[in-house]
CSV table of C-alpha atoms in Angstrom, one decimal:
chain,number,residue,atom,x,y,z
A,1,UNK,CA,-2.2,-6.6,-15.5
A,2,UNK,CA,-4.1,-9.3,-13.6
A,3,UNK,CA,-2.8,-10.0,-10.2
A,4,UNK,CA,-4.0,-12.7,-7.6
A,5,UNK,CA,-2.9,-11.9,-4.2
A,6,UNK,CA,-2.8,-14.8,-1.4
A,7,UNK,CA,-2.6,-13.3,2.2
A,8,UNK,CA,-2.9,-14.8,5.7
A,9,UNK,CA,-4.3,-11.5,6.8
A,10,UNK,CA,-7.1,-9.2,5.6
A,11,UNK,CA,-10.1,-7.3,6.7
A,12,UNK,CA,-11.6,-7.1,8.9
A,13,UNK,CA,-8.3,-7.4,10.9
A,14,UNK,CA,-6.7,-4.1,11.5
A,15,UNK,CA,-2.8,-4.0,11.2
A,16,UNK,CA,0.0,-2.7,9.2
A,17,UNK,CA,-0.1,-5.5,6.7
A,18,UNK,CA,-3.8,-4.9,6.1
A,19,UNK,CA,-3.4,-1.2,5.8
A,20,UNK,CA,-0.6,-1.8,3.1
A,21,UNK,CA,-2.7,-4.2,1.3
A,22,UNK,CA,-5.9,-2.2,1.2
A,23,UNK,CA,-4.0,0.9,-0.1
A,24,UNK,CA,-2.1,-1.1,-2.7
A,25,UNK,CA,-5.2,-2.9,-4.0
A,26,UNK,CA,-7.0,0.7,-4.2
A,27,UNK,CA,-4.2,2.2,-6.4
A,28,UNK,CA,-3.7,-1.1,-8.5
A,29,UNK,CA,-7.4,-0.8,-9.3
A,30,UNK,CA,-7.3,2.9,-10.1
A,31,UNK,CA,-4.3,2.2,-12.3
A,32,UNK,CA,-6.5,-0.2,-14.5
A,33,UNK,CA,-5.3,-3.5,-13.1
A,34,UNK,CA,-7.5,-6.4,-12.1
A,35,UNK,CA,-7.0,-7.8,-8.7
A,36,UNK,CA,-8.1,-11.0,-6.8
A,37,UNK,CA,-7.6,-11.7,-3.3
A,38,UNK,CA,-7.6,-14.9,-1.5
A,39,UNK,CA,-7.6,-14.4,2.4
A,40,UNK,CA,-9.2,-16.0,5.5
A,41,UNK,CA,-13.1,-15.7,5.6
A,42,UNK,CA,-14.7,-12.7,7.1
A,43,UNK,CA,-13.7,-10.1,4.6
A,44,UNK,CA,-16.2,-8.5,2.2
A,45,UNK,CA,-16.7,-10.1,-1.0
A,46,UNK,CA,-15.4,-7.1,-2.9
A,47,UNK,CA,-13.1,-4.3,-2.0
A,48,UNK,CA,-12.3,-1.2,-3.9
A,49,UNK,CA,-13.1,-2.9,-7.1
A,50,UNK,CA,-11.2,-6.2,-6.3
A,51,UNK,CA,-12.9,-9.6,-5.9
A,52,UNK,CA,-12.2,-11.3,-2.5
A,53,UNK,CA,-12.4,-14.9,-1.9
A,54,UNK,CA,-12.8,-15.9,1.6
A,55,UNK,CA,-11.3,-19.4,2.7
A,56,UNK,CA,-12.5,-21.1,5.8
A,57,UNK,CA,-9.9,-20.6,8.5
A,58,UNK,CA,-9.3,-21.4,12.1
A,59,UNK,CA,-7.4,-19.3,14.7
A,60,UNK,CA,-3.8,-20.0,15.7
A,61,UNK,CA,-3.9,-21.2,19.3
A,62,UNK,CA,-0.9,-19.0,20.5
A,63,UNK,CA,-2.3,-16.0,18.3
A,64,UNK,CA,-5.9,-16.1,17.9
A,65,UNK,CA,-6.1,-12.9,15.9
A,66,UNK,CA,-4.1,-14.8,13.1
A,67,UNK,CA,-6.4,-17.2,11.3
A,68,UNK,CA,-4.9,-20.3,9.3
A,69,UNK,CA,-6.8,-20.8,6.1
A,70,UNK,CA,-6.3,-24.1,4.4
A,71,UNK,CA,-6.5,-24.1,0.4
A,72,UNK,CA,-9.3,-26.1,-1.1
A,73,UNK,CA,-10.5,-27.0,-4.5
A,74,UNK,CA,-12.6,-23.9,-4.6
A,75,UNK,CA,-9.5,-21.7,-4.5
A,76,UNK,CA,-7.9,-23.5,-7.5
A,77,UNK,CA,-11.1,-22.9,-9.5
A,78,UNK,CA,-11.3,-19.4,-8.7
A,79,UNK,CA,-7.8,-18.8,-9.8
A,80,UNK,CA,-8.4,-20.8,-12.9
A,81,UNK,CA,-11.3,-18.4,-13.9
A,82,UNK,CA,-9.4,-15.4,-13.0
A,83,UNK,CA,-6.4,-16.5,-15.1
A,84,UNK,CA,-3.9,-14.0,-13.4
A,85,UNK,CA,-0.7,-12.7,-15.1
A,86,UNK,CA,1.0,-13.1,-11.8
A,87,UNK,CA,0.6,-14.3,-8.2
A,88,UNK,CA,1.6,-12.3,-5.3
A,89,UNK,CA,1.9,-14.3,-1.8
A,90,UNK,CA,1.9,-11.9,1.2
A,91,UNK,CA,3.7,-13.7,4.3
A,92,UNK,CA,3.4,-17.3,3.1
A,93,UNK,CA,2.3,-19.6,6.0
A,94,UNK,CA,-0.5,-22.1,5.1
A,95,UNK,CA,-2.9,-20.3,2.5
A,96,UNK,CA,0.3,-18.6,1.0
A,97,UNK,CA,2.0,-22.1,0.6
A,98,UNK,CA,-1.1,-23.1,-1.4
A,99,UNK,CA,-0.7,-20.0,-3.5
A,100,UNK,CA,2.9,-20.9,-4.2
A,101,UNK,CA,1.9,-24.5,-5.2
A,102,UNK,CA,-0.8,-23.1,-7.5
A,103,UNK,CA,1.5,-20.6,-9.0
A,104,UNK,CA,4.3,-23.1,-9.6
A,105,UNK,CA,1.9,-25.9,-11.1
A,106,UNK,CA,0.4,-23.5,-13.6
A,107,UNK,CA,3.7,-21.8,-14.6
A,108,UNK,CA,2.7,-18.4,-13.3
A,109,UNK,CA,5.3,-15.8,-12.2
A,110,UNK,CA,5.5,-15.7,-8.3
A,111,UNK,CA,6.3,-12.6,-6.2
A,112,UNK,CA,6.4,-12.9,-2.4
A,113,UNK,CA,6.6,-10.2,0.3
A,114,UNK,CA,7.9,-10.3,3.9
A,115,UNK,CA,6.0,-8.2,6.4
A,116,UNK,CA,6.1,-10.0,9.8
A,117,UNK,CA,9.3,-10.9,11.6
A,118,UNK,CA,8.0,-14.3,12.8
A,119,UNK,CA,11.3,-15.8,13.8
A,120,UNK,CA,11.8,-13.0,16.2
A,121,UNK,CA,8.3,-13.4,17.6
A,122,UNK,CA,8.9,-16.8,18.7
A,123,UNK,CA,11.1,-15.8,21.8
A,124,UNK,CA,8.1,-13.7,23.0
A,125,UNK,CA,6.0,-16.9,23.1
A,126,UNK,CA,8.6,-19.2,24.7
A,127,UNK,CA,9.5,-20.9,21.6
A,128,UNK,CA,12.9,-19.3,20.6
A,129,UNK,CA,14.4,-22.7,20.0
A,130,UNK,CA,12.3,-23.1,16.8
A,131,UNK,CA,13.8,-20.0,15.1
A,132,UNK,CA,16.4,-21.9,13.0
A,133,UNK,CA,13.8,-24.3,11.9
A,134,UNK,CA,11.5,-21.5,11.0
A,135,UNK,CA,14.1,-19.7,9.0
A,136,UNK,CA,14.6,-22.9,6.8
A,137,UNK,CA,10.9,-23.1,6.3
A,138,UNK,CA,10.8,-19.6,5.2
A,139,UNK,CA,13.6,-20.0,2.9
A,140,UNK,CA,12.1,-22.9,1.2
A,141,UNK,CA,9.0,-21.1,0.5
A,142,UNK,CA,10.4,-17.6,-0.4
A,143,UNK,CA,13.0,-19.1,-2.7
A,144,UNK,CA,10.2,-20.5,-5.0
A,145,UNK,CA,9.6,-16.7,-5.9
A,146,UNK,CA,11.1,-14.8,-8.6
A,147,UNK,CA,11.2,-11.7,-6.4
A,148,UNK,CA,10.9,-11.4,-2.6
A,149,UNK,CA,9.8,-7.9,-1.4
A,150,UNK,CA,10.9,-6.5,2.1
A,151,UNK,CA,9.5,-3.4,3.6
A,152,UNK,CA,12.9,-2.1,5.1
A,153,UNK,CA,16.5,-2.1,4.1
A,154,UNK,CA,17.3,-4.1,7.5
A,155,UNK,CA,14.9,-6.9,6.2
A,156,UNK,CA,16.5,-6.9,2.7
A,157,UNK,CA,19.8,-7.4,4.4
A,158,UNK,CA,18.6,-10.1,6.9
A,159,UNK,CA,16.8,-12.2,4.5
A,160,UNK,CA,19.6,-12.2,2.0
A,161,UNK,CA,21.9,-13.2,4.8
A,162,UNK,CA,19.7,-16.1,5.7
A,163,UNK,CA,19.8,-17.4,2.2
A,164,UNK,CA,16.6,-15.9,0.7
A,165,UNK,CA,17.3,-14.9,-2.9
A,166,UNK,CA,16.1,-12.2,-5.3
A,167,UNK,CA,15.3,-9.5,-2.5
A,168,UNK,CA,14.4,-5.9,-3.0
A,169,UNK,CA,12.9,-3.2,-1.1
A,170,UNK,CA,9.2,-2.3,-1.4
A,171,UNK,CA,9.0,1.4,-0.3
A,172,UNK,CA,7.0,2.7,2.6
A,173,UNK,CA,3.7,4.7,2.3
A,174,UNK,CA,1.3,6.6,4.4
A,175,UNK,CA,-2.0,8.3,3.9
A,176,UNK,CA,-1.0,12.0,4.5
A,177,UNK,CA,-4.5,13.3,3.9
A,178,UNK,CA,-6.0,11.3,6.6
A,179,UNK,CA,-3.2,11.5,9.2
A,180,UNK,CA,-2.5,15.3,9.5
A,181,UNK,CA,-1.5,17.7,12.6
A,182,UNK,CA,-4.7,19.6,12.0
A,183,UNK,CA,-6.9,17.1,13.8
A,184,UNK,CA,-5.2,17.6,17.1
A,185,UNK,CA,-8.0,18.4,19.5
A,186,UNK,CA,-8.6,19.1,23.3
A,187,UNK,CA,-11.5,16.7,23.2
A,188,UNK,CA,-9.5,13.8,21.9
A,189,UNK,CA,-6.7,14.7,24.4
A,190,UNK,CA,-9.4,14.4,27.1
A,191,UNK,CA,-10.6,11.1,25.9
A,192,UNK,CA,-7.0,9.7,25.8
A,193,UNK,CA,-6.3,10.9,29.4
A,194,UNK,CA,-9.2,8.9,30.6
A,195,UNK,CA,-10.4,11.7,33.2
A,196,UNK,CA,-6.8,12.4,34.4
A,197,UNK,CA,-5.3,15.9,34.5
A,198,UNK,CA,-3.6,16.9,31.3
A,199,UNK,CA,0.0,17.8,32.2
A,200,UNK,CA,1.2,18.3,28.8
A,201,UNK,CA,3.0,15.0,28.8
A,202,UNK,CA,0.7,12.6,27.0
A,203,UNK,CA,2.5,9.5,25.8
A,204,UNK,CA,0.8,7.5,23.1
A,205,UNK,CA,1.0,3.9,21.7
A,206,UNK,CA,-1.3,2.7,18.8
A,207,UNK,CA,-1.2,-0.7,17.6
A,208,UNK,CA,-1.7,-4.4,18.4
A,209,UNK,CA,-1.6,-5.3,22.2
A,210,UNK,CA,0.6,-8.4,21.8
A,211,UNK,CA,3.7,-9.9,23.6
A,212,UNK,CA,6.1,-9.1,20.7
A,213,UNK,CA,5.3,-5.3,20.8
A,214,UNK,CA,7.1,-5.1,24.2
A,215,UNK,CA,4.7,-2.5,25.4
A,216,UNK,CA,5.6,-3.3,29.1
A,217,UNK,CA,8.9,-1.5,28.4
A,218,UNK,CA,6.9,1.8,28.8
A,219,UNK,CA,6.1,1.3,32.5
A,220,UNK,CA,9.7,2.6,33.8
A,221,UNK,CA,9.1,5.7,31.8
A,222,UNK,CA,5.9,6.5,33.8
A,223,UNK,CA,7.7,5.6,37.0
A,224,UNK,CA,10.6,8.0,36.1
A,225,UNK,CA,8.3,10.8,34.9
A,226,UNK,CA,5.4,11.2,37.4
A,227,UNK,CA,3.8,13.9,35.3
A,228,UNK,CA,3.5,11.5,32.2
A,229,UNK,CA,0.3,10.0,31.1
A,230,UNK,CA,0.0,6.9,28.6
A,231,UNK,CA,-2.8,6.1,26.3
A,232,UNK,CA,-2.8,2.6,24.7
A,233,UNK,CA,-4.9,2.7,21.5
A,234,UNK,CA,-5.9,-0.7,20.1
A,235,UNK,CA,-6.5,-4.1,21.4
A,236,UNK,CA,-5.1,-7.7,21.2
A,237,UNK,CA,-4.4,-11.0,22.9
A,238,UNK,CA,-2.1,-9.4,25.5
A,239,UNK,CA,-4.4,-6.7,26.8
A,240,UNK,CA,-5.3,-8.5,30.2
A,241,UNK,CA,-1.6,-9.0,30.9
A,242,UNK,CA,-0.9,-5.3,30.1
A,243,UNK,CA,-3.9,-4.2,32.3
A,244,UNK,CA,-2.3,-6.0,35.2
A,245,UNK,CA,1.2,-4.7,34.3
A,246,UNK,CA,0.1,-1.0,34.2
A,247,UNK,CA,-2.1,-1.2,37.2
A,248,UNK,CA,-1.5,1.7,39.4
A,249,UNK,CA,0.0,4.0,36.8
A,250,UNK,CA,-1.5,6.8,34.7
A,251,UNK,CA,-2.5,4.6,31.9
A,252,UNK,CA,-5.8,4.6,29.7
A,253,UNK,CA,-6.7,1.6,27.7
A,254,UNK,CA,-8.7,3.1,24.9
A,255,UNK,CA,-9.6,0.2,22.7
A,256,UNK,CA,-9.7,0.5,18.8
A,257,UNK,CA,-10.1,3.6,16.9
A,258,UNK,CA,-10.5,4.0,13.2
A,259,UNK,CA,-10.7,6.9,10.5
A,260,UNK,CA,-10.7,10.3,11.7
A,261,UNK,CA,-10.9,9.4,15.4
A,262,UNK,CA,-7.6,7.5,14.9
A,263,UNK,CA,-5.9,10.3,13.1
A,264,UNK,CA,-7.1,12.6,15.8
A,265,UNK,CA,-5.5,10.3,18.4
A,266,UNK,CA,-2.2,10.4,16.7
A,267,UNK,CA,-2.3,14.2,16.3
A,268,UNK,CA,-3.2,14.8,19.8
A,269,UNK,CA,-0.3,13.0,21.5
A,270,UNK,CA,2.9,14.6,22.9
A,271,UNK,CA,5.1,11.8,22.0
A,272,UNK,CA,4.4,8.4,20.2
A,273,UNK,CA,6.4,5.5,21.8
A,274,UNK,CA,6.9,2.5,19.9
A,275,UNK,CA,9.1,0.0,22.0
A,276,UNK,CA,9.0,-3.0,19.7
A,277,UNK,CA,12.4,-4.2,18.4
A,278,UNK,CA,10.9,-7.0,16.1
A,279,UNK,CA,9.5,-4.5,13.3
A,280,UNK,CA,10.1,-5.0,9.7
A,281,UNK,CA,8.9,-1.4,9.2
A,282,UNK,CA,6.5,0.1,11.7
A,283,UNK,CA,3.8,1.6,9.7
A,284,UNK,CA,2.3,3.2,12.9
A,285,UNK,CA,5.3,5.4,13.3
A,286,UNK,CA,4.9,6.9,9.8
A,287,UNK,CA,1.2,7.6,10.6
A,288,UNK,CA,2.3,9.3,13.8
A,289,UNK,CA,4.9,11.3,12.0
A,290,UNK,CA,2.2,12.4,9.4
A,291,UNK,CA,0.1,13.4,12.1
A,292,UNK,CA,2.9,15.7,13.6
A,293,UNK,CA,3.4,13.6,16.8
A,294,UNK,CA,7.0,13.3,17.5
A,295,UNK,CA,8.1,9.6,17.8
A,296,UNK,CA,10.4,7.4,19.8
A,297,UNK,CA,11.3,4.1,18.3
A,298,UNK,CA,13.8,1.4,18.8
A,299,UNK,CA,17.0,1.5,16.9
A,300,UNK,CA,16.4,-2.0,15.4
A,301,UNK,CA,14.8,-3.6,12.4
A,302,UNK,CA,13.1,-1.4,9.9
A,303,UNK,CA,12.7,1.6,12.3
A,304,UNK,CA,15.9,3.4,11.5
A,305,UNK,CA,14.7,3.5,7.9
A,306,UNK,CA,12.0,5.8,9.1
A,307,UNK,CA,13.4,7.7,12.2
A,308,UNK,CA,16.5,9.8,12.0
A,309,UNK,CA,17.7,10.4,15.5
A,310,UNK,CA,17.4,13.9,16.6
A,311,UNK,CA,16.2,15.1,13.3
A,312,UNK,CA,12.6,13.7,12.9
A,313,UNK,CA,12.3,11.7,16.0
A,314,UNK,CA,14.3,9.8,18.6
A,315,UNK,CA,15.7,6.2,18.7
A,316,UNK,CA,16.3,4.3,21.8
A,317,UNK,CA,18.7,1.2,22.4
A,318,UNK,CA,16.5,-1.7,23.3
A,319,UNK,CA,19.3,-3.5,25.0
A,320,UNK,CA,19.7,-0.6,27.3
A,321,UNK,CA,16.8,-0.5,30.1
A,322,UNK,CA,17.3,3.3,30.7
A,323,UNK,CA,17.6,4.3,27.1
A,324,UNK,CA,13.9,4.7,26.5
A,325,UNK,CA,13.6,6.9,29.5
A,326,UNK,CA,16.3,9.2,28.3
A,327,UNK,CA,14.9,9.3,24.9
A,328,UNK,CA,11.4,10.3,26.1
A,329,UNK,CA,12.9,12.9,28.7
A,330,UNK,CA,15.0,14.4,25.6
A,331,UNK,CA,11.9,14.6,23.6
A,332,UNK,CA,9.6,16.1,26.1
A,333,UNK,CA,12.0,18.3,27.9
A,334,UNK,CA,12.5,21.0,25.2
A,335,UNK,CA,9.1,22.3,23.8
A,336,UNK,CA,10.9,24.4,21.0
A,337,UNK,CA,12.8,21.2,20.0
A,338,UNK,CA,9.7,19.1,20.2
A,339,UNK,CA,8.0,21.6,17.9
A,340,UNK,CA,10.8,21.3,15.4
A,341,UNK,CA,10.6,17.6,15.5
A,342,UNK,CA,6.8,17.7,14.8
A,343,UNK,CA,7.5,19.7,11.6
A,344,UNK,CA,10.3,17.5,10.4
A,345,UNK,CA,8.3,14.3,11.0
A,346,UNK,CA,5.4,15.6,8.9
A,347,UNK,CA,7.9,16.6,6.1
A,348,UNK,CA,9.4,13.1,6.1
A,349,UNK,CA,6.0,11.5,5.9
A,350,UNK,CA,5.0,13.7,3.1
A,351,UNK,CA,7.6,12.0,0.9
A,352,UNK,CA,5.9,8.5,1.1
A,353,UNK,CA,2.5,8.4,-0.6
A,354,UNK,CA,0.7,5.1,-1.3
A,355,UNK,CA,0.5,5.9,-5.1
A,356,UNK,CA,4.3,6.1,-5.3
A,357,UNK,CA,4.8,2.8,-3.4
A,358,UNK,CA,2.2,1.1,-5.6
A,359,UNK,CA,3.7,2.5,-8.8
A,360,UNK,CA,7.1,1.0,-7.6
A,361,UNK,CA,5.5,-2.4,-7.0
A,362,UNK,CA,3.9,-2.2,-10.5
A,363,UNK,CA,7.3,-1.7,-12.0
A,364,UNK,CA,8.5,-4.9,-10.0
A,365,UNK,CA,5.6,-6.8,-11.4
A,366,UNK,CA,6.4,-5.6,-15.0
A,367,UNK,CA,10.2,-6.7,-14.5
A,368,UNK,CA,9.0,-10.1,-13.4
A,369,UNK,CA,6.6,-10.5,-16.3
A,370,UNK,CA,9.3,-9.3,-18.6
A,371,UNK,CA,11.7,-12.2,-17.2
A,372,UNK,CA,8.9,-14.6,-18.0
A,373,UNK,CA,8.6,-13.4,-21.6
A,374,UNK,CA,12.3,-13.7,-22.1
A,375,UNK,CA,12.2,-17.3,-20.7
A,376,UNK,CA,9.4,-18.2,-23.1
A,377,UNK,CA,11.3,-16.7,-26.2
A,378,UNK,CA,14.5,-18.7,-25.1
């Protein structure tokens, strides 16, 4: 198959969407497919055997990490040369809308996927009143597609309830060869502690430092548990506010890590905290579980698809201010139970490889292409 992706986010940005895309492209190419990627400029011209077309872009004022790329004639020309069998638009916004238009005007089968719960982000940026309008815009864009893929059952249900048609689940995936418990090390723990005493209660957050991640919810845990230490791995537009918020606490801002350093950080924590209640999936939770780090996540969105409370991690109620504290105390308070959760978390992660997720996606593509053939025959 020849697949053209339009995505609003790609390398060098680091987030769960980019991780899924890079792993998907790798496995598509290994399976013999040809891939063309349209994305904001800044990415390499080729990635894992796929051609990448960078489109000039400008940062979104409220969220400078997200760049908006405006389609231009060169995009249409590159698509024409590639002659794809199918177009896949990832999180359609600006460049993605161009991809939708190009697919529709050329009669190309269109698949869209939903990864970022943008309507729920609005309230964290003081624009909650725009949520109904954004849902209408998303519905208009996604309903151009023959198939709309979501990364959790909660998002499949929510999009369907909002009037978005032809929804289906695109299963999760994680690199269990990179993220593994064996990378736990005292050296990494020392780095994560930032010079503080190791009390055996190292809390870890890895991901983007942004308002919608609700990282500030972790501070009451530190206040309730004086022996706890917190390491925040990553960076983002909310870092300065978080530095002020966590001032006076045992918190280390580590910055970005990648590769085996990142995997070692996951493996070296005593508990991974993910307070966000706006996640469509929460890929970092799967990475933590693969590394054998017990997790605490919100009982909201896509997270319950990954975390089974008391079996492979702990869930907390984001509407209850004390629930996160109780969940962390429950996890850290029993070393034997924590060890059992580590093992169960790793076992759960081992069920979800990127190869399987990509083969499921290829089956979806074949189904959409089959629908096209039936329409042509009819």
